[in-house]
DNA sequence: CAGGTCTCCTGCTAGC
DNA sequence: TGCTAGCAGGAGACCT
């Protein structure tokens, strides 16, 4: 389940692998994955495009090409593998980018991932990037901003933290960690949070995500940034998937708006 | 506008 | 032991 740190890790690994490489051909085995055009157009447009840079916006990967941006969202299980031409294509490898000496294959067991191919100009003002909130390190992400965005939110803060139109990059794992570090009960309504609590959320969001990026992300279930690359942040998790809180109190697992949520009743008020 | 529910998918597993 | 219902969850669609 890639969240911001995992996507950042994938981005860095991919940069070391495919920058300045030219796409010679593309194979799309699962056309529904291509969101904004027919897959045949997608293939034609990508031919002879060179990878100039790779960026990240929220949980989106942005491949900058000569004439386009290729956007890729890994959703739950998306992964990129570098493979040789004669390596067997497995049933979960849905999009294959052929370069001169190797292939980049997009692997996604549950087929939730999506790709867009956009004209280069105004990508941040068009779907799907146009409704994203601030990056965790954006100066504009402050208490006043959250106050305004949360003022009508009756939903639990756990749910609201996952809202990508407010802050990008937080997924289910890090939301639990952020709330734990901020000592906030996940059920607390977003609109009722104090300035102090909002401040803590901002600080802890940055801290948790920064630390996770340094450790290459979290490997809990099926996520790997590239074959054989595993994150180490799972060793640092304080509540998510835990049974006992560092305070020795039992960690509770509940469902909040359908999402598995771990928290400590004693530490999080 | 806000929020609830459903949907997309497949692999794994708890429980019979 | 073998089968299956249920669960996992990011995000958009759709409805209230």
XYZ file of N, CA, C and O (backbone and C1' of nucleotides) in Angstrom, chain A residues 73 75-76 110 112 255 259, chain C residues 7-13:
77
model
N -0.392 6.177 -10.816
C -0.771 6.015 -9.413
C -0.737 4.531 -9.082
O -1.368 3.731 -9.754
N -1.800 3.054 -6.404
C -2.909 2.611 -5.538
C -2.425 1.585 -4.519
O -1.512 1.849 -3.791
N -3.020 0.410 -4.505
C -2.721 -0.543 -3.451
C -1.442 -1.347 -3.669
O -0.684 -1.580 -2.741
N -3.863 -6.295 -8.085
C -5.306 -6.037 -8.020
C -5.810 -5.050 -9.069
O -6.971 -4.673 -9.051
N -5.667 -1.967 -9.462
C -6.265 -0.707 -9.014
C -5.502 0.508 -9.540
O -6.013 1.612 -9.541
N -12.500 -0.243 13.110
C -12.708 0.184 11.727
C -13.318 1.567 11.741
O -14.341 1.789 12.386
N -11.835 1.682 7.302
C -10.379 1.523 7.302
C -9.883 0.961 8.632
O -10.235 1.478 9.701
P -15.861 -9.107 6.779
O -14.349 -8.666 6.681
C -13.328 -9.546 7.175
C -12.038 -9.235 6.482
C -11.788 -7.741 6.263
O -10.592 -7.387 6.932
C -11.306 -8.993 4.304
P -10.333 -5.864 7.312
O -9.211 -5.438 6.267
C -7.970 -6.142 6.251
C -7.228 -5.765 5.011
C -7.444 -4.314 4.578
O -6.454 -3.480 5.161
C -7.516 -5.835 2.713
P -6.828 -2.086 5.761
O -6.821 -1.127 4.488
C -5.599 -0.930 3.767
C -5.937 -0.304 2.453
C -6.711 1.025 2.575
O -6.219 1.935 1.612
C -7.871 -0.443 1.209
P -5.454 3.225 2.082
O -5.326 4.020 0.719
C -4.346 3.670 -0.248
C -4.708 4.307 -1.569
C -5.283 5.709 -1.464
O -4.793 6.474 -2.551
C -6.910 4.244 -2.396
P -5.168 7.997 -2.690
O -6.511 8.003 -3.547
C -6.465 7.580 -4.904
C -7.864 7.508 -5.451
C -8.716 8.769 -5.245
O -9.358 9.026 -6.468
C -9.906 6.894 -4.622
P -9.597 10.501 -6.953
O -10.701 10.279 -8.085
C -10.559 9.211 -9.006
C -11.900 8.558 -9.247
C -13.054 9.545 -9.419
O -13.824 9.140 -10.546
C -13.604 7.962 -7.770
P -15.002 10.081 -11.086
O -16.274 9.145 -10.804
C -16.267 7.802 -11.269
C -17.581 7.156 -10.916
C -18.800 8.029 -11.156
O -19.843 7.238 -11.703
C -18.680 7.411 -8.859
